[in-house]
XYZ file of C-alpha atoms in Angstrom:
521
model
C 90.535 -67.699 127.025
C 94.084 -66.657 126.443
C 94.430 -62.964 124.678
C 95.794 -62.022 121.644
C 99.255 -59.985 122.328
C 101.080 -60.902 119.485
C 101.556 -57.748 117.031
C 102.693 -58.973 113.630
C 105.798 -58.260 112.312
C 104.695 -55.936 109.224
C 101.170 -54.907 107.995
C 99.590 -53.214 105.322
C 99.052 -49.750 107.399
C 103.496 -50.494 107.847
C 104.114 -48.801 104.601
C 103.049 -45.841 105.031
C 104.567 -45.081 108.286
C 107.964 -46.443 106.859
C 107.445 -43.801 104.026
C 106.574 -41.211 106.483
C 109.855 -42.121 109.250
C 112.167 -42.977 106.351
C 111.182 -39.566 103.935
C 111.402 -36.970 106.734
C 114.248 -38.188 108.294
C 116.332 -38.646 105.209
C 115.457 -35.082 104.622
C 117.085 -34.096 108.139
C 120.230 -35.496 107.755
C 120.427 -33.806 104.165
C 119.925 -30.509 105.500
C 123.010 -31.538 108.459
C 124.478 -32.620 105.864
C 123.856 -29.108 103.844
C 124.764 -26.960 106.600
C 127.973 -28.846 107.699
C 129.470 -30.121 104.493
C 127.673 -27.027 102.110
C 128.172 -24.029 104.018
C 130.386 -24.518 107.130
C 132.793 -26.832 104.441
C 133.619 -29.124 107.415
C 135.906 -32.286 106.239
C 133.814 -35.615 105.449
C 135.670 -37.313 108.027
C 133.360 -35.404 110.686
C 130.315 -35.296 108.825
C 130.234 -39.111 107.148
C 132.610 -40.455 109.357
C 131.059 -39.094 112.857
C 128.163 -37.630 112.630
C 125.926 -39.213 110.405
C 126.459 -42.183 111.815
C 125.963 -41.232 115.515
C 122.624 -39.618 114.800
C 121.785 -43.085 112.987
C 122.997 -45.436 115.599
C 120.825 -43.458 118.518
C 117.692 -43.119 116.361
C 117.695 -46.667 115.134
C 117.788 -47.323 119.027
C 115.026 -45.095 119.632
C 112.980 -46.422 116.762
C 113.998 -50.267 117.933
C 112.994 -49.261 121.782
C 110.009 -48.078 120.735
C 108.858 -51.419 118.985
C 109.716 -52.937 122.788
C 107.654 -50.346 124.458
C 105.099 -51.596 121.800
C 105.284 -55.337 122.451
C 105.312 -54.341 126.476
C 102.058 -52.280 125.933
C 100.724 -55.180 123.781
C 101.768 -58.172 126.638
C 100.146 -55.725 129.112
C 96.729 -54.959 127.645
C 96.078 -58.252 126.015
C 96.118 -56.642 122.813
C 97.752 -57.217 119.122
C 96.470 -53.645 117.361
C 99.551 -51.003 119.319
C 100.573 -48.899 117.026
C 105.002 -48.372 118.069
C 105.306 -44.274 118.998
C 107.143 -43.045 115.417
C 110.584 -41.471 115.935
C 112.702 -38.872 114.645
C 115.639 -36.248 114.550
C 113.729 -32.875 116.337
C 113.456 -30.701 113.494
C 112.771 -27.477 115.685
C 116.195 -28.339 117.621
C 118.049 -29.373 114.635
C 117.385 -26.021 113.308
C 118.524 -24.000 116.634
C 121.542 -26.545 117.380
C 122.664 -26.215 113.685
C 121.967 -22.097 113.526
C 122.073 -21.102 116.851
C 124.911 -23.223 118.309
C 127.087 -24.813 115.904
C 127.067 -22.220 112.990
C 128.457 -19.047 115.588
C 131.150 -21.576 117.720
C 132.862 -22.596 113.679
C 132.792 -18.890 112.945
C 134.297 -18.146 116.159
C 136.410 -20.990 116.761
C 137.463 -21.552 113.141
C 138.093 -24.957 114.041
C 135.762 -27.912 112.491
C 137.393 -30.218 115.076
C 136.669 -28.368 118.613
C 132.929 -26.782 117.181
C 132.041 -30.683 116.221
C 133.296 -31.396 119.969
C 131.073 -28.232 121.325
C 127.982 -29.620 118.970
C 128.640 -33.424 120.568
C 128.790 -31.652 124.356
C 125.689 -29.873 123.158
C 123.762 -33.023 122.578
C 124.889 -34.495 125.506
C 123.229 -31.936 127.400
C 120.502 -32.113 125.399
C 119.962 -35.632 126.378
C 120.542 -35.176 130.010
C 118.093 -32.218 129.760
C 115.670 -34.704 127.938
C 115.913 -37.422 130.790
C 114.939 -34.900 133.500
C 112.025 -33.812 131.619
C 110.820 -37.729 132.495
C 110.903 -36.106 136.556
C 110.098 -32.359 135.951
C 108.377 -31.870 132.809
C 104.651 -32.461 134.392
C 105.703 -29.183 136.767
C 106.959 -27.208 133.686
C 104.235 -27.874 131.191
C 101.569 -26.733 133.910
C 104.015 -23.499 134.864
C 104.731 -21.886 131.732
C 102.578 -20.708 129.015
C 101.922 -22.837 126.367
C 101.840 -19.806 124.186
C 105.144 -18.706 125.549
C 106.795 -22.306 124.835
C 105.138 -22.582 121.722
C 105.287 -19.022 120.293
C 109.028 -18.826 120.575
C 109.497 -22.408 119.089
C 107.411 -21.023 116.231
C 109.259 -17.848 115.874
C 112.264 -19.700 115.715
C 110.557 -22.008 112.924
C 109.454 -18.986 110.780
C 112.350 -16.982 110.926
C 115.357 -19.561 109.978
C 112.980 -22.603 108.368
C 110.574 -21.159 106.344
C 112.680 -18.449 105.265
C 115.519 -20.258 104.221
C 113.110 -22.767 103.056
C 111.129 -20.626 100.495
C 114.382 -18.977 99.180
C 115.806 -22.830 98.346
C 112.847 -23.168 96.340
C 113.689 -19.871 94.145
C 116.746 -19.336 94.305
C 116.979 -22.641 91.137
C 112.665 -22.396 89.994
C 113.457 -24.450 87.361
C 113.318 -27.261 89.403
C 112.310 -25.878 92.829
C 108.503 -24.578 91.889
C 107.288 -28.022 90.441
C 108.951 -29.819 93.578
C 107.105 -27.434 95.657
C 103.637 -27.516 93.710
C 103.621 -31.140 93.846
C 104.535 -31.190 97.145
C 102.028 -28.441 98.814
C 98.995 -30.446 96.928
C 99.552 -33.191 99.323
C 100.854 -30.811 102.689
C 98.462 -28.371 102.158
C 95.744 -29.347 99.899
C 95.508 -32.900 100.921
C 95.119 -34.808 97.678
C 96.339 -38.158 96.945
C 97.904 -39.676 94.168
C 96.429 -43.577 92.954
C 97.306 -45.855 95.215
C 96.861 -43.045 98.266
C 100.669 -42.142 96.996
C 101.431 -39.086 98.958
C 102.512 -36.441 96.266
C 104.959 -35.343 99.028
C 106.253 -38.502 98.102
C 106.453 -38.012 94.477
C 107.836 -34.655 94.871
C 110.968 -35.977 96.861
C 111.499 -39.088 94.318
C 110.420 -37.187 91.126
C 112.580 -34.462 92.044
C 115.513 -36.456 92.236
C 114.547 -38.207 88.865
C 114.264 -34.679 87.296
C 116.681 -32.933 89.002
C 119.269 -34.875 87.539
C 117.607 -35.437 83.851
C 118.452 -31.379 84.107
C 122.027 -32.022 85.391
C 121.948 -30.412 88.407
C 122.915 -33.384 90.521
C 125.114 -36.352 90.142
C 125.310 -40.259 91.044
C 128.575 -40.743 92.845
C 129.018 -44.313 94.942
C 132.741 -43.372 96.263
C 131.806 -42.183 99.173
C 130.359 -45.514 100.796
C 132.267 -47.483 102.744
C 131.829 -48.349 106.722
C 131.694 -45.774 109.135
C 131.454 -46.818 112.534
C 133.074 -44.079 115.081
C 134.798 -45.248 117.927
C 133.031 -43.796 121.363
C 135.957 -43.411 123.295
C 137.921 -40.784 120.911
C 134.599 -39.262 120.902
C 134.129 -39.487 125.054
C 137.236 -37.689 124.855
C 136.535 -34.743 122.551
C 133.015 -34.401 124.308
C 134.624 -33.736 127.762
C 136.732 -31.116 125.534
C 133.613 -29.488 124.124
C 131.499 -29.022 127.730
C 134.281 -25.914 128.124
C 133.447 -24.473 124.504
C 129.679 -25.254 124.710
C 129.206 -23.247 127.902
C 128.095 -20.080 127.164
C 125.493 -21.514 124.455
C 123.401 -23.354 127.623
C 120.406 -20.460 127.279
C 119.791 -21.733 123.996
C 120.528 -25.604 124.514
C 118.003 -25.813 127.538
C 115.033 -23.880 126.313
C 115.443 -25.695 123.274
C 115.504 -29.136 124.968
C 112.674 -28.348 127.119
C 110.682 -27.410 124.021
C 111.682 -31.192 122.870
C 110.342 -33.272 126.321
C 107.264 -31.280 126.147
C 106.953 -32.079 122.684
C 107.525 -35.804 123.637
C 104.952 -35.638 126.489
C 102.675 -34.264 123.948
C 102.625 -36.523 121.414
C 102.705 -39.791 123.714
C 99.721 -38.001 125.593
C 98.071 -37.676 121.752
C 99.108 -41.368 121.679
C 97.017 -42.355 124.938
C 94.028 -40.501 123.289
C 94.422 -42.371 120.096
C 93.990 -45.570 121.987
C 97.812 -46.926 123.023
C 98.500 -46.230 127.063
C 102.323 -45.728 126.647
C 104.141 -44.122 129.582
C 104.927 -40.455 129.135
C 108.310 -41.016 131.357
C 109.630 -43.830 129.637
C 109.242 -42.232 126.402
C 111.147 -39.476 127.774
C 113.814 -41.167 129.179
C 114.363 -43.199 126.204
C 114.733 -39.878 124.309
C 117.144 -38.788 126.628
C 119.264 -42.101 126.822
C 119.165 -41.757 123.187
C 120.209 -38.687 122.388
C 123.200 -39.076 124.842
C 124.036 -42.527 123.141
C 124.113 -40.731 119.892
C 126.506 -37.893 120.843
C 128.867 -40.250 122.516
C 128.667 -41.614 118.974
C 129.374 -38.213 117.338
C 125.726 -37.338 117.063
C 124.782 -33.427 117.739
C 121.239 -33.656 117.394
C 118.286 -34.817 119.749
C 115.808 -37.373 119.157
C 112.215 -36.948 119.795
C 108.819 -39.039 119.821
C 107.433 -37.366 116.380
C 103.701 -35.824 116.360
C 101.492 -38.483 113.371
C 100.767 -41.717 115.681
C 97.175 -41.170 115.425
C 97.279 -41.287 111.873
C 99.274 -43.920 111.830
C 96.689 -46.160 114.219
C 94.137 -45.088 111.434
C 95.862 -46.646 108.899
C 96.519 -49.819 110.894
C 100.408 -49.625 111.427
C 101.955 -51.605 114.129
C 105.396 -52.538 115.242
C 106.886 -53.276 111.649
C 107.243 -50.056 110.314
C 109.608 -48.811 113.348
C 111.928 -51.804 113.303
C 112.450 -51.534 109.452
C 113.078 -47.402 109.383
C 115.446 -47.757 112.551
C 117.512 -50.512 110.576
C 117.166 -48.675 107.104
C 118.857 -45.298 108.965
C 121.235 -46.758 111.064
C 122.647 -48.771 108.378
C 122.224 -45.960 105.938
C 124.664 -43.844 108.242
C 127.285 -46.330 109.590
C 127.652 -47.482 105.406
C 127.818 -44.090 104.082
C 124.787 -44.452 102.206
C 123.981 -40.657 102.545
C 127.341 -39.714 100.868
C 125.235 -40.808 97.672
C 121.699 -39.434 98.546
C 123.401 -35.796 99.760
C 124.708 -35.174 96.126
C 121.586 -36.701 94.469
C 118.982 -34.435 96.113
C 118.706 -30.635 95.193
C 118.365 -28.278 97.870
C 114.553 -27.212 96.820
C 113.465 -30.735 98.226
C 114.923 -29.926 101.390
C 113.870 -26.182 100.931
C 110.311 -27.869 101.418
C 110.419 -29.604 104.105
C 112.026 -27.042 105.591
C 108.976 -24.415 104.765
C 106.429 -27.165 105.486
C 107.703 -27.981 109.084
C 107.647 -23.928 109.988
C 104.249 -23.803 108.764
C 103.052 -26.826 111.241
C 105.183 -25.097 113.906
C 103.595 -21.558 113.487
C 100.251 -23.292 112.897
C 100.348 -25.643 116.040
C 101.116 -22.801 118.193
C 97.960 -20.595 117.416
C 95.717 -24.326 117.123
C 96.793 -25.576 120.621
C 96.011 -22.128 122.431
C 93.154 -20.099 123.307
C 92.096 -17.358 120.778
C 92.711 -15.068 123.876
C 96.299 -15.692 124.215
C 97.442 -15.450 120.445
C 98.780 -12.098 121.169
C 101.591 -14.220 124.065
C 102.427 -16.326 121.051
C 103.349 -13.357 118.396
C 105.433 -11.478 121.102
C 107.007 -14.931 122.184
C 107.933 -15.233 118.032
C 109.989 -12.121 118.058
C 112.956 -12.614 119.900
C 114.484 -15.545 117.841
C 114.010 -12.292 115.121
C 117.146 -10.537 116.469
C 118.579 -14.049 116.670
C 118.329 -14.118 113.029
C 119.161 -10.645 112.466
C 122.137 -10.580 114.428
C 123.681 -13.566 112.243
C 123.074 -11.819 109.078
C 124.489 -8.635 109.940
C 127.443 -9.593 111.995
C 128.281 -11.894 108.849
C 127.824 -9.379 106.536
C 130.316 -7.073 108.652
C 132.559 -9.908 108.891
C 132.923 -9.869 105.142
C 134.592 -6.277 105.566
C 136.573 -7.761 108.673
C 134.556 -5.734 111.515
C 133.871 -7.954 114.053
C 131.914 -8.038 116.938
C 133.183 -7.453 120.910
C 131.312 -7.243 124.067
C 129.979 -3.924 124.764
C 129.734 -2.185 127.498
C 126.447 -2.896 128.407
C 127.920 -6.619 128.465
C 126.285 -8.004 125.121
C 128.404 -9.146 122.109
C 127.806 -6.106 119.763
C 129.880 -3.188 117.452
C 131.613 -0.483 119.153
C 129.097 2.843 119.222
C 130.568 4.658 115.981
C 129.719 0.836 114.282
C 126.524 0.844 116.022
C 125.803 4.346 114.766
C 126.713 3.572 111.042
C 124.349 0.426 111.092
C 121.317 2.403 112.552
C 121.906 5.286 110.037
C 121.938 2.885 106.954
C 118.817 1.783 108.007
C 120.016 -1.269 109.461
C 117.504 -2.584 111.943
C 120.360 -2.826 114.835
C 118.574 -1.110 118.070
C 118.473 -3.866 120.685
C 119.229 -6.579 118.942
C 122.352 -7.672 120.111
C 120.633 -7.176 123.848
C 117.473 -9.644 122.660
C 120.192 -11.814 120.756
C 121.620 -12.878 123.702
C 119.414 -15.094 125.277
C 116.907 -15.023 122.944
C 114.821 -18.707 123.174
C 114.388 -17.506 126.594
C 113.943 -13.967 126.252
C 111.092 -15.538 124.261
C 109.774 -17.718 126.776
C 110.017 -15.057 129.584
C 108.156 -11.922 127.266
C 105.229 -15.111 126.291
C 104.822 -15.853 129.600
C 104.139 -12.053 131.064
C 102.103 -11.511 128.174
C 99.554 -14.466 128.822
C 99.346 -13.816 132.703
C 98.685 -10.136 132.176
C 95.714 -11.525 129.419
C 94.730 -13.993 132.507
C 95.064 -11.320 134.757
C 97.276 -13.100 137.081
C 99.473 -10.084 137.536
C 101.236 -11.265 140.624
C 102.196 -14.428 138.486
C 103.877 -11.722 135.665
C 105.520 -10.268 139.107
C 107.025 -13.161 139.527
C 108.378 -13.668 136.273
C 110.072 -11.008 135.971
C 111.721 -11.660 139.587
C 112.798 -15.073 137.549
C 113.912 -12.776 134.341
C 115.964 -10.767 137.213
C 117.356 -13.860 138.699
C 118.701 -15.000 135.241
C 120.087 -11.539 134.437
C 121.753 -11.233 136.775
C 123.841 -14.391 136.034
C 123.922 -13.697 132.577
C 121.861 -15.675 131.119
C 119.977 -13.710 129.168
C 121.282 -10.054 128.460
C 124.669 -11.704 128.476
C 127.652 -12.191 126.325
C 128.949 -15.152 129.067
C 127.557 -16.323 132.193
C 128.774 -14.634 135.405
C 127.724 -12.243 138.170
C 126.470 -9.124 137.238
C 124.070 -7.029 139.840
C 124.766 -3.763 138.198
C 123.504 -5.130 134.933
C 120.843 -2.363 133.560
C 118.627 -5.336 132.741
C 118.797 -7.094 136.119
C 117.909 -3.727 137.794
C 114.574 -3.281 134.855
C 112.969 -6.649 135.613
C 113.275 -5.735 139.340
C 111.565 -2.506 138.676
C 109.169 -3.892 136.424
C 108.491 -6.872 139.168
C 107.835 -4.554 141.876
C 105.552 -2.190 139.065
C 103.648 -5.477 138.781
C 102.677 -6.633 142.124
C 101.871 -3.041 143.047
C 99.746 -3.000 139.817
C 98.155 -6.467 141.248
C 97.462 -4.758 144.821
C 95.641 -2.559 142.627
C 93.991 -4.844 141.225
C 92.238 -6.195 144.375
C 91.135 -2.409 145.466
C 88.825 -0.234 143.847
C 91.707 2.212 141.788
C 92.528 -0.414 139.364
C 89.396 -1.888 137.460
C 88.579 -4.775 135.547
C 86.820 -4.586 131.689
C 83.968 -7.060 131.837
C 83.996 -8.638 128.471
C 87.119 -7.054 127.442
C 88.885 -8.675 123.747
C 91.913 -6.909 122.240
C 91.317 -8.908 119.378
């Protein structure tokens, strides 16, 4: 008897997961659009005219790939109930290409032109970095910390998302607290409106509705047209922005390597929901796709999005991927978000943006054992002086004091600045040194704190042989990359190395002891 592989084209359980693809990624490209049109005031030929549409043409690829991945799985198996692996702009690298990348380079640079060429270079290497995961990313997930990876992801998620996404929300409460009520009822509280209508849902289309009833948003169809960028001007530009972009790799590649875990993750939470799809091919069409959209004048990654289990609950298949690829790719390349950018207030984007923090902070202490929650706060505090550092040196910049590398080889304020800072109050003390390389900073201070709570202290010796190793090129503790063995920082993870294995020495004799039953907690 002859099996059963034909998926249908569109189900019932479809709808929901084109709500769920559709909704959260029309948020993302609102809050690109926000940051690049709103508060960087880059020209709409960059945003609508490149862009927009090269994040749309490579996620309607990924979205379309993964429907053939689907129909491969189904051919394979014998099987017509595969549920296609839902895709999506990364929020968590969104956030740190948009805030940690792109935002300095067009204060720096002052250029929309060459930043938008860094941003495209960015992706690129984002991409690339996303396709090697498919080889190495087994090796990394097992080597470092999921508390450390996870931690500083989250830090970076609280600090810039939910921040900025609570202050949205007040800063206009006329309209932002019943957006966010009806919202969090469905996040958070998990109701349902008739029909099972998410009230996230009704919060993004009521808002609109009664955002504008109020005024504060307007219906304008000029902006639509046909934007289709031409790859080879943007080839061009991208070769330009590798030079710009260079100094910014110690936040593109922790970032990325957050992203092809997260992949690996949620295809591995796809294999335990039922659907066998390969981890590497997921990655590597994440990687192709990301690269396909910045030769398009994309500057964000894709990513296999966490929800396919819930999805196979509610019986979706292959439909609701083909549909949500074609809705956003079209919706880019015909300028269709011109309209939706000025008919959305920033409170509905505010919660998405506090919503996807929480789930980020949340995940990290879920995933990880009770015993190594302590590696996941100190991995969150790094992207801190990240965040600090922006709002001070902007601030500063307002009264035209700028920054300049110190001499201990970080961008910072010359000592008298310093001084003033510290004596207002400021909190200024090391941050410009845990600025610079702060994802990984992040990464490195998570991973020595979960070996020392595993007692693996020759494995913390090690990592901080790795810190020294990246200090030393200036990587981290660095204001560009280069060769620096007199670096104080270089010289304290080699100290604190050598402290560590002597500690672990100790460990094995009798004059350093073991708690039995020990718990910070």
């Amino acid at each position: 008897m002859k099996s059963n592989s034909h998926i249908p084209f569109f189900k019932k359980g479809d709808i929901g997961g084109l709500t769920y693809i559709v909704t959260n990624n029309v948020i993302n490209y609102l809050i690109v659009i926000a940051t690049l049109s709103g508060v960087l005031e880059w020209p709409d030929e960059i945003v609508y005219g490149k862009v927009i549409p090269g994040m749309s043409i490579g996620l309607g690829l990924s979205c379309l790939y993964y429907v053939y991945m689907a129909m491969k799985l189904a051919k394979k198996e014998g099987r017509n109930d595969i549920t296609a692996l839902p895709s999506g702009v990364s929020t968590p690298a969104m956030f740190v290409i948009l805030y940690g990348v792109i935002m300095p380079l067009n204060y720096s640079l002052n250029d929309p032109q060459l930043t938008w060429s860094a941003a495209v270079a960015a992706c690129f290497i984002g991409g690339m970095v996303e396709f090697c995961g498919g080889f190495i990313g087994p090796w990394m997930k097992k080597n470092i910390p999921r508390a450390a990876l996870l931690g500083t992801v989250a830090g970076i998620g609280f600090i810039w998302m939910a921040t900025q996404g609570l202050f949205d929300i007040f800063s206009d409460p006329i309209i932002g607290l019943p957006i966010f009520i009806i919202a969090m009822i469905g996040l958070f509280g998990g109701y349902l409106f008739p029909k099972r209508i998410p009230p996230l849902v009704v919060a993004v289309l009521g808002g609109v509705v009664y955002a504008y009833c109020l005024g504060r948003t307007e219906i304008d169809f000029t902006g639509i047209g046909f934007y289709f960028p031409n790859p080879i001007n943007t080839i061009q530009n991208l070769i330009n922005g590798f030079a710009v972009v260079a100094p910014y790799l110690t936040i593109i590649i922790p970032i990325e390597i957050y992203n092809f875990v997260e992949t690996m993750d949620n295809v591995e939470a796809a294999n335990a929901a039922g659907d066998n799809y390969s981890v590497r091919e997921a990655q590597f069409a994440d990687g192709v796709c990301t690269m396909i959209s910045a030769i398009f004048g994309g500057v964000v990654p894709n990513t296999v999005w966490l929800g396919h289990a819930g999805l196979k609950k509610a019986d979706a298949g292959i439909g609701y991927s083909v549909v949500s690829g074609i809705i956003l790719a079209s919706s880019g390349i015909f300028g269709l978000f011109t309209f939706l950018s000025k008919m959305v207030p920033p409170a509905i984007c505010g919660i998405t943006y506090l919503w996807c923090a929480v789930i980020m902070v949340a995940q990290a202490f879920r995933v990880c054992k009770r015993k190594q929650f302590a590696a996941v706060v100190v991995s969150m505090i790094p992207p801190v002086a990240d965040f600090l550092f922006t709002q001070v040196s902007g601030a500063m910049g307002v009264s035209n004091i700028w920054t300049e590398v110190t001499a201990s080889g970080v961008n910072g304020y010359t000592p008298e600045v310093s001084k003033m800072l510290i004596d207002s109050g400021v909190m200024w003390h090391g941050i410009p040194e845990v600025k610079a390389g702060a994802i990984i900073i992040g990464i490195i201070v998570g991973t020595l704190t979960s070996c020392i709570i595993d007692r693996n202290l020759n494995k913390a010796s090690i990592t901080m042989f790795f810190a020294a190793g990246l200090s030393i090129f200036g990587f981290i503790h660095s204001s560009a990359l280069g060769f620096y063995p007199n670096s104080q920082f270089f010289k304290a993870y080699v100290i604190s190395a050598v402290l560590l294995y002597v500690l672990h020495l100790g460990s094995k004799t009798s004059w350093l002891q073991e708690q039995e039953d020990f718990d910070y907690v």
